[in-house]
């Protein structure tokens, strides 16, 4: 998120005194949160004569997010119903200048978000260490609005139709975000699409550990409106990729699922034996144009990636924060709450389920052409 500002005063009730602590942060807030600076003003106001017998209550710190921030972050949902706001991601850079040497590119001009680049470098670096394979091809990353429009208009001109049934309209492709990548195999000839087979299965089994999900599957095609794409991976960050993978749901379902959780009643998740998260949704204050997003004091004070805030590109913000402990009654039954059976009443008609991402790049289900 860009340009967030802490706007609340925090009262720390402690034995011996009451302190008013004011936090102001005008720096950019990123997922790493390493560059945030905090200005503290502490003023002792009066002495407390009675001993404090209860656990002190520490009110939340509030982060101000603008209407523009609603369309920014690693958890923005871009699909048929939710268009990408052009230019929202300012952290898209050249992939060739930032990649490692264990995979290939279809073009040196390819662009991608830095977070996605780091994830790909780490994942394919480990894949190489496990298998010795270096022929994975990064085939299609970021696409601008204008590039998508050219593809869309060319298809209309070629078919003579009033609208394209093959190419997604400009603004509705995940490739606009910089968080999506299509992978292929560099065989020097036909460049087949990456598939979950042979030693390449390692990528599908481990992608979520690097913050990536396989975006379009056979199981979620009735939700996404796209046929399965074995080559299209999307960066959503940790621990969300882990949750989506374990729950076996689509990105659309996951974004909807998170709306049931609030600051007062967050989703808790044990990502590992020593890494715990709280995740919750804050509805956007559309009327006022800005939204006050509550953050725990513990997470705010954690300078090592204590929290992140992402818009969902629709109606609110998703907060992901690290916590030192989970609730005493923590359980993971929510991981198994989704029934994989397709609801025929909500399924997309077969004629509307088109492999748009596939045709955008001009390849079929057996090969990838850059």
Short mmCIF file of C-alpha atoms in Angstrom, two decimals:
data_model
loop_
_atom_site.label_atom_id
_atom_site.label_comp_id
_atom_site.label_asym_id
_atom_site.label_seq_id
_atom_site.Cartn_x
_atom_site.Cartn_y
_atom_site.Cartn_z
CA UNK A 1 0.00 0.00 0.00
CA UNK A 2 1.26 3.51 -0.66
CA UNK A 3 1.13 6.61 1.45
CA UNK A 4 -0.50 5.35 4.61
CA UNK A 5 -0.55 7.46 7.73
CA UNK A 6 -1.01 6.45 11.34
CA UNK A 7 -3.78 8.64 12.67
CA UNK A 8 -4.58 7.36 16.17
CA UNK A 9 -3.25 7.97 19.64
CA UNK A 10 -2.50 4.89 21.73
CA UNK A 11 -2.94 4.86 25.50
CA UNK A 12 -0.71 2.45 27.36
CA UNK A 13 -2.01 1.80 30.87
CA UNK A 14 0.89 0.61 32.97
CA UNK A 15 1.74 0.29 36.65
CA UNK A 16 3.07 3.63 37.76
CA UNK A 17 1.50 5.86 35.14
CA UNK A 18 -0.63 6.48 32.05
CA UNK A 19 1.27 7.30 28.87
CA UNK A 20 -0.15 8.85 25.72
CA UNK A 21 1.78 7.58 22.71
CA UNK A 22 1.26 9.17 19.32
CA UNK A 23 2.44 7.42 16.15
CA UNK A 24 2.87 9.16 12.83
CA UNK A 25 4.16 7.44 9.70
CA UNK A 26 4.11 9.17 6.31
CA UNK A 27 6.36 6.64 4.58
CA UNK A 28 5.12 4.16 2.04
CA UNK A 29 3.79 0.94 3.54
CA UNK A 30 5.01 -2.18 1.70
CA UNK A 31 4.55 -5.86 2.40
CA UNK A 32 8.05 -5.99 3.86
CA UNK A 33 7.37 -2.85 6.00
CA UNK A 34 11.15 -2.48 6.48
CA UNK A 35 11.33 1.19 5.46
CA UNK A 36 8.61 2.47 7.80
CA UNK A 37 9.68 5.15 10.26
CA UNK A 38 7.82 5.95 13.44
CA UNK A 39 7.89 9.18 15.38
CA UNK A 40 7.01 8.70 19.05
CA UNK A 41 5.93 11.41 21.45
CA UNK A 42 5.60 10.18 25.00
CA UNK A 43 4.19 12.42 27.69
CA UNK A 44 3.55 11.32 31.24
CA UNK A 45 0.29 12.92 32.33
CA UNK A 46 -0.38 11.70 35.86
CA UNK A 47 0.64 9.07 38.36
CA UNK A 48 -1.46 6.03 39.10
CA UNK A 49 -1.73 5.39 42.82
CA UNK A 50 -3.51 2.07 42.64
CA UNK A 51 -1.84 -1.12 41.45
CA UNK A 52 -2.91 -2.46 38.09
CA UNK A 53 -4.38 -5.91 38.59
CA UNK A 54 -5.70 -6.67 35.10
CA UNK A 55 -3.94 -7.20 31.79
CA UNK A 56 -3.53 -3.71 30.29
CA UNK A 57 -5.72 -2.92 27.30
CA UNK A 58 -3.76 -1.59 24.34
CA UNK A 59 -6.02 0.01 21.72
CA UNK A 60 -5.24 -0.57 18.05
CA UNK A 61 -3.20 1.72 15.86
CA UNK A 62 -5.13 2.94 12.81
CA UNK A 63 -3.73 3.11 9.31
CA UNK A 64 -5.41 5.47 6.87
CA UNK A 65 -5.96 3.92 3.44
CA UNK A 66 -7.20 5.99 0.51
CA UNK A 67 -9.78 5.09 -2.12
CA UNK A 68 -6.89 4.48 -4.54
CA UNK A 69 -5.34 1.97 -2.13
CA UNK A 70 -8.41 -0.22 -2.62
CA UNK A 71 -6.94 -1.25 -5.99
CA UNK A 72 -3.42 -1.95 -4.78
CA UNK A 73 -1.72 -4.89 -3.13
CA UNK A 74 -0.95 -8.56 -3.64
CA UNK A 75 -4.54 -9.62 -2.93
CA UNK A 76 -6.38 -7.55 -5.52
CA UNK A 77 -8.92 -9.66 -7.39
CA UNK A 78 -8.93 -9.11 -11.16
CA UNK A 79 -11.45 -11.11 -13.18
CA UNK A 80 -14.48 -10.63 -15.42
CA UNK A 81 -16.32 -8.61 -12.80
CA UNK A 82 -13.40 -6.71 -11.27
CA UNK A 83 -11.32 -4.63 -13.66
CA UNK A 84 -7.74 -3.67 -12.96
CA UNK A 85 -7.15 0.03 -12.37
CA UNK A 86 -4.44 0.82 -14.90
CA UNK A 87 -1.19 1.93 -13.34
CA UNK A 88 -2.05 0.86 -9.80
CA UNK A 89 1.13 -1.16 -9.34
CA UNK A 90 4.17 1.13 -9.28
CA UNK A 91 6.60 -1.68 -8.45
CA UNK A 92 6.69 -3.41 -11.86
CA UNK A 93 10.27 -3.77 -13.11
CA UNK A 94 12.25 -5.52 -15.83
CA UNK A 95 12.47 -9.26 -15.17
CA UNK A 96 15.66 -9.86 -17.16
CA UNK A 97 17.58 -7.43 -14.96
CA UNK A 98 16.40 -9.10 -11.77
CA UNK A 99 16.23 -12.83 -12.55
CA UNK A 100 18.69 -15.56 -11.65
CA UNK A 101 20.24 -17.91 -14.22
CA UNK A 102 18.21 -21.08 -13.65
CA UNK A 103 15.34 -20.31 -16.06
CA UNK A 104 14.79 -18.63 -19.43
CA UNK A 105 12.70 -15.71 -20.73
CA UNK A 106 10.70 -15.45 -23.93
CA UNK A 107 11.74 -11.78 -24.21
CA UNK A 108 14.22 -9.56 -22.38
CA UNK A 109 11.60 -6.79 -22.25
CA UNK A 110 9.30 -8.74 -19.94
CA UNK A 111 8.12 -6.86 -16.84
CA UNK A 112 6.86 -8.16 -13.50
CA UNK A 113 6.21 -7.09 -9.93
CA UNK A 114 9.27 -7.33 -7.67
CA UNK A 115 7.51 -9.64 -5.21
CA UNK A 116 6.62 -12.05 -7.99
CA UNK A 117 10.18 -11.93 -9.35
CA UNK A 118 11.61 -12.78 -5.94
CA UNK A 119 9.15 -15.66 -5.59
CA UNK A 120 10.00 -17.07 -9.03
CA UNK A 121 13.74 -16.75 -8.41
CA UNK A 122 13.47 -18.58 -5.10
CA UNK A 123 11.14 -21.30 -6.36
CA UNK A 124 13.00 -22.09 -9.59
CA UNK A 125 16.31 -21.82 -7.77
CA UNK A 126 15.19 -24.54 -5.38
CA UNK A 127 13.67 -26.50 -8.28
CA UNK A 128 17.04 -26.48 -9.99
CA UNK A 129 18.75 -27.60 -6.78
CA UNK A 130 16.33 -30.53 -6.57
CA UNK A 131 16.27 -31.58 -10.23
CA UNK A 132 19.08 -29.86 -12.14
CA UNK A 133 16.48 -28.64 -14.67
CA UNK A 134 16.92 -25.16 -16.18
CA UNK A 135 14.56 -25.21 -19.17
CA UNK A 136 11.54 -23.57 -17.52
CA UNK A 137 10.53 -20.57 -19.63
CA UNK A 138 8.92 -17.41 -18.22
CA UNK A 139 6.65 -16.79 -21.18
CA UNK A 140 4.19 -13.99 -20.43
CA UNK A 141 4.24 -11.60 -17.47
CA UNK A 142 2.93 -8.06 -17.20
CA UNK A 143 0.76 -6.72 -20.02
CA UNK A 144 -0.24 -3.09 -20.28
CA UNK A 145 -3.77 -1.92 -20.95
CA UNK A 146 -2.72 -0.80 -24.43
CA UNK A 147 -1.13 -4.16 -25.24
CA UNK A 148 -4.30 -5.95 -24.22
CA UNK A 149 -6.42 -3.54 -26.25
CA UNK A 150 -4.35 -4.19 -29.38
CA UNK A 151 -4.84 -7.94 -28.95
CA UNK A 152 -8.56 -7.45 -28.37
CA UNK A 153 -9.05 -5.11 -31.36
CA UNK A 154 -7.02 -7.37 -33.66
CA UNK A 155 -9.25 -10.31 -32.83
CA UNK A 156 -12.39 -8.29 -33.59
CA UNK A 157 -10.90 -7.20 -36.91
CA UNK A 158 -10.00 -10.79 -37.78
CA UNK A 159 -13.38 -12.26 -36.90
CA UNK A 160 -15.63 -9.40 -37.96
CA UNK A 161 -17.63 -9.70 -34.73
CA UNK A 162 -18.81 -6.83 -32.57
CA UNK A 163 -16.96 -8.23 -29.58
CA UNK A 164 -14.26 -10.80 -28.98
CA UNK A 165 -15.11 -14.22 -27.64
CA UNK A 166 -11.45 -15.21 -27.46
CA UNK A 167 -9.50 -12.32 -25.91
CA UNK A 168 -10.26 -10.73 -22.55
CA UNK A 169 -11.21 -7.05 -22.81
CA UNK A 170 -8.44 -4.66 -21.78
CA UNK A 171 -8.54 -4.19 -18.04
CA UNK A 172 -9.76 -7.66 -17.12
CA UNK A 173 -6.61 -9.74 -17.43
CA UNK A 174 -4.59 -10.75 -14.36
CA UNK A 175 -1.46 -10.01 -16.37
CA UNK A 176 -2.15 -6.29 -15.86
CA UNK A 177 -1.31 -6.65 -12.17
CA UNK A 178 2.29 -7.80 -12.61
CA UNK A 179 1.53 -10.65 -10.21
CA UNK A 180 0.84 -13.30 -12.88
CA UNK A 181 3.20 -15.42 -14.99
CA UNK A 182 2.65 -18.01 -17.70
CA UNK A 183 5.32 -20.71 -17.76
CA UNK A 184 6.40 -22.96 -20.63
CA UNK A 185 9.23 -25.36 -21.41
CA UNK A 186 12.09 -24.11 -23.57
CA UNK A 187 12.58 -27.07 -25.90
CA UNK A 188 13.91 -24.84 -28.70
CA UNK A 189 11.01 -25.72 -30.97
CA UNK A 190 7.36 -25.84 -29.87
CA UNK A 191 7.68 -24.39 -26.34
CA UNK A 192 5.01 -26.58 -24.71
CA UNK A 193 3.07 -25.25 -21.74
CA UNK A 194 4.28 -26.18 -18.28
CA UNK A 195 2.30 -29.13 -16.95
CA UNK A 196 1.98 -31.00 -13.69
CA UNK A 197 3.88 -34.07 -14.79
CA UNK A 198 7.25 -35.71 -14.33
CA UNK A 199 9.84 -33.76 -12.37
CA UNK A 200 7.91 -30.54 -13.04
CA UNK A 201 5.32 -31.74 -10.52
CA UNK A 202 7.68 -30.40 -7.86
CA UNK A 203 6.68 -26.86 -8.89
CA UNK A 204 2.97 -27.57 -8.37
CA UNK A 205 3.59 -29.23 -5.02
CA UNK A 206 5.72 -26.39 -3.70
CA UNK A 207 4.56 -23.16 -5.37
CA UNK A 208 2.42 -22.16 -2.39
CA UNK A 209 5.54 -22.13 -0.17
CA UNK A 210 6.77 -19.21 -2.27
CA UNK A 211 3.48 -17.32 -2.15
CA UNK A 212 2.11 -18.49 -5.52
CA UNK A 213 -1.05 -20.35 -6.51
CA UNK A 214 -2.11 -22.15 -9.65
CA UNK A 215 -4.86 -19.70 -10.56
CA UNK A 216 -7.11 -21.68 -12.91
CA UNK A 217 -7.85 -25.36 -12.30
CA UNK A 218 -10.41 -27.91 -13.46
CA UNK A 219 -12.00 -27.78 -10.02
CA UNK A 220 -12.53 -24.01 -9.94
CA UNK A 221 -13.43 -23.36 -13.59
CA UNK A 222 -17.11 -22.96 -12.67
CA UNK A 223 -16.06 -20.14 -10.32
CA UNK A 224 -13.38 -18.39 -12.36
CA UNK A 225 -15.04 -18.72 -15.77
CA UNK A 226 -11.77 -20.02 -17.23
CA UNK A 227 -10.75 -23.50 -18.23
CA UNK A 228 -7.79 -25.06 -16.44
CA UNK A 229 -4.45 -23.41 -17.21
CA UNK A 230 -1.53 -25.47 -15.98
CA UNK A 231 0.90 -22.67 -16.79
CA UNK A 232 -0.69 -19.62 -15.13
CA UNK A 233 0.60 -18.84 -11.62
CA UNK A 234 -0.43 -15.90 -9.49
CA UNK A 235 1.44 -14.34 -6.57
CA UNK A 236 -0.72 -13.70 -3.50
CA UNK A 237 1.97 -13.84 -0.84
CA UNK A 238 2.29 -15.83 2.34
CA UNK A 239 0.41 -17.19 4.15
CA UNK A 240 -2.47 -16.80 1.69
CA UNK A 241 -1.06 -19.18 -0.92
CA UNK A 242 -0.73 -21.82 1.79
CA UNK A 243 -4.32 -21.32 2.93
CA UNK A 244 -5.76 -21.37 -0.60
CA UNK A 245 -3.82 -24.53 -1.39
CA UNK A 246 -4.84 -26.36 1.78
CA UNK A 247 -8.48 -25.30 1.51
CA UNK A 248 -8.61 -26.29 -2.16
CA UNK A 249 -10.56 -23.22 -3.23
CA UNK A 250 -10.35 -20.56 -5.91
CA UNK A 251 -8.96 -17.09 -5.31
CA UNK A 252 -12.49 -15.70 -5.73
CA UNK A 253 -13.81 -17.98 -2.97
CA UNK A 254 -10.91 -17.12 -0.69
CA UNK A 255 -11.45 -13.36 -1.02
CA UNK A 256 -15.13 -13.90 -0.20
CA UNK A 257 -14.28 -16.19 2.73
CA UNK A 258 -12.09 -13.55 4.37
CA UNK A 259 -15.02 -11.13 4.60
CA UNK A 260 -16.34 -13.18 7.53
CA UNK A 261 -13.40 -12.10 9.69
CA UNK A 262 -12.87 -8.77 11.44
CA UNK A 263 -10.27 -7.09 13.64
CA UNK A 264 -12.21 -8.25 16.69
CA UNK A 265 -12.65 -11.78 15.30
CA UNK A 266 -9.74 -12.51 12.92
CA UNK A 267 -8.88 -15.67 11.06
CA UNK A 268 -5.94 -17.27 12.83
CA UNK A 269 -3.49 -19.53 11.05
CA UNK A 270 -0.51 -21.58 12.14
CA UNK A 271 1.72 -21.25 9.08
CA UNK A 272 4.55 -23.15 10.74
CA UNK A 273 5.61 -24.22 14.21
CA UNK A 274 6.94 -20.73 14.94
CA UNK A 275 5.07 -18.46 12.51
CA UNK A 276 1.49 -17.42 13.27
CA UNK A 277 -0.86 -15.04 11.50
CA UNK A 278 -4.08 -13.15 12.02
CA UNK A 279 -6.02 -12.16 8.91
CA UNK A 280 -9.14 -10.04 8.67
CA UNK A 281 -11.25 -7.84 6.39
CA UNK A 282 -12.03 -4.14 6.79
CA UNK A 283 -14.86 -2.74 4.62
CA UNK A 284 -13.91 0.34 2.63
CA UNK A 285 -15.47 3.61 3.73
CA UNK A 286 -16.61 4.58 0.25
CA UNK A 287 -18.57 7.63 1.40
CA UNK A 288 -15.62 9.31 3.13
CA UNK A 289 -13.06 8.32 0.50
CA UNK A 290 -10.62 6.93 3.07
CA UNK A 291 -10.70 4.04 5.51
CA UNK A 292 -9.21 3.73 8.98
CA UNK A 293 -7.74 0.23 9.17
CA UNK A 294 -7.01 -1.08 12.70
CA UNK A 295 -3.67 -2.80 13.39
CA UNK A 296 -2.61 -4.40 16.66
CA UNK A 297 0.10 -2.55 18.55
CA UNK A 298 2.13 -5.78 18.63
CA UNK A 299 2.17 -6.10 14.84
CA UNK A 300 2.79 -2.39 14.32
CA UNK A 301 5.85 -2.47 16.55
CA UNK A 302 7.26 -5.51 14.72
CA UNK A 303 9.71 -3.91 12.29
CA UNK A 304 10.41 -7.27 10.63
CA UNK A 305 7.36 -7.47 8.35
CA UNK A 306 4.88 -7.19 11.17
CA UNK A 307 1.86 -6.56 8.95
CA UNK A 308 0.64 -5.74 5.46
CA UNK A 309 -2.53 -4.23 4.08
CA UNK A 310 -3.89 -4.99 0.61
CA UNK A 311 -6.98 -3.78 -1.16
CA UNK A 312 -9.20 -6.47 -2.67
CA UNK A 313 -10.01 -4.33 -5.74
CA UNK A 314 -13.69 -4.29 -4.86
CA UNK A 315 -15.00 -3.26 -1.45
CA UNK A 316 -12.41 -3.45 1.27
CA UNK A 317 -8.98 -4.16 2.69
CA UNK A 318 -7.35 -7.38 3.84
CA UNK A 319 -4.96 -7.15 6.77
CA UNK A 320 -2.30 -9.79 7.31
CA UNK A 321 -0.33 -9.52 10.52
CA UNK A 322 2.09 -11.70 12.40
CA UNK A 323 1.33 -12.59 15.96
CA UNK A 324 3.41 -14.13 18.71
CA UNK A 325 0.74 -16.58 19.77
CA UNK A 326 -2.60 -18.07 18.81
CA UNK A 327 -5.78 -18.25 20.84
CA UNK A 328 -6.16 -21.05 23.35
CA UNK A 329 -9.12 -22.41 21.39
CA UNK A 330 -7.36 -22.28 18.00
CA UNK A 331 -8.33 -25.06 15.60
CA UNK A 332 -7.97 -25.64 11.87
CA UNK A 333 -11.41 -27.02 11.08
CA UNK A 334 -11.97 -24.12 8.68
CA UNK A 335 -9.44 -25.73 6.31
CA UNK A 336 -11.98 -28.46 5.55
CA UNK A 337 -15.22 -26.48 5.47
CA UNK A 338 -15.51 -26.14 1.68
CA UNK A 339 -17.41 -28.84 -0.19
CA UNK A 340 -15.60 -29.54 -3.49
CA UNK A 341 -18.86 -30.57 -5.16
CA UNK A 342 -19.83 -28.10 -7.89
CA UNK A 343 -23.16 -26.38 -7.31
CA UNK A 344 -24.94 -26.69 -10.64
CA UNK A 345 -27.05 -23.62 -9.89
CA UNK A 346 -24.00 -21.36 -9.69
CA UNK A 347 -21.89 -22.99 -12.38
CA UNK A 348 -20.97 -20.88 -15.39
CA UNK A 349 -22.64 -22.16 -18.59
CA UNK A 350 -20.26 -24.20 -20.67
CA UNK A 351 -20.39 -21.81 -23.59
CA UNK A 352 -19.17 -18.98 -21.33
CA UNK A 353 -16.24 -20.88 -19.89
CA UNK A 354 -13.51 -19.84 -22.30
CA UNK A 355 -9.80 -20.20 -21.98
CA UNK A 356 -9.20 -16.50 -22.46
CA UNK A 357 -5.74 -16.34 -20.94
CA UNK A 358 -4.77 -19.19 -23.25
CA UNK A 359 -5.96 -17.47 -26.41
CA UNK A 360 -4.59 -14.09 -25.33
CA UNK A 361 -1.06 -15.39 -25.76
CA UNK A 362 -1.91 -17.13 -29.02
CA UNK A 363 -1.30 -20.70 -27.92
CA UNK A 364 -3.35 -23.85 -27.51
CA UNK A 365 -3.45 -26.27 -24.60
CA UNK A 366 -0.44 -28.20 -25.86
CA UNK A 367 2.07 -25.49 -26.61
CA UNK A 368 3.11 -22.00 -25.62
CA UNK A 369 4.22 -19.46 -28.20
CA UNK A 370 5.52 -16.21 -26.69
#
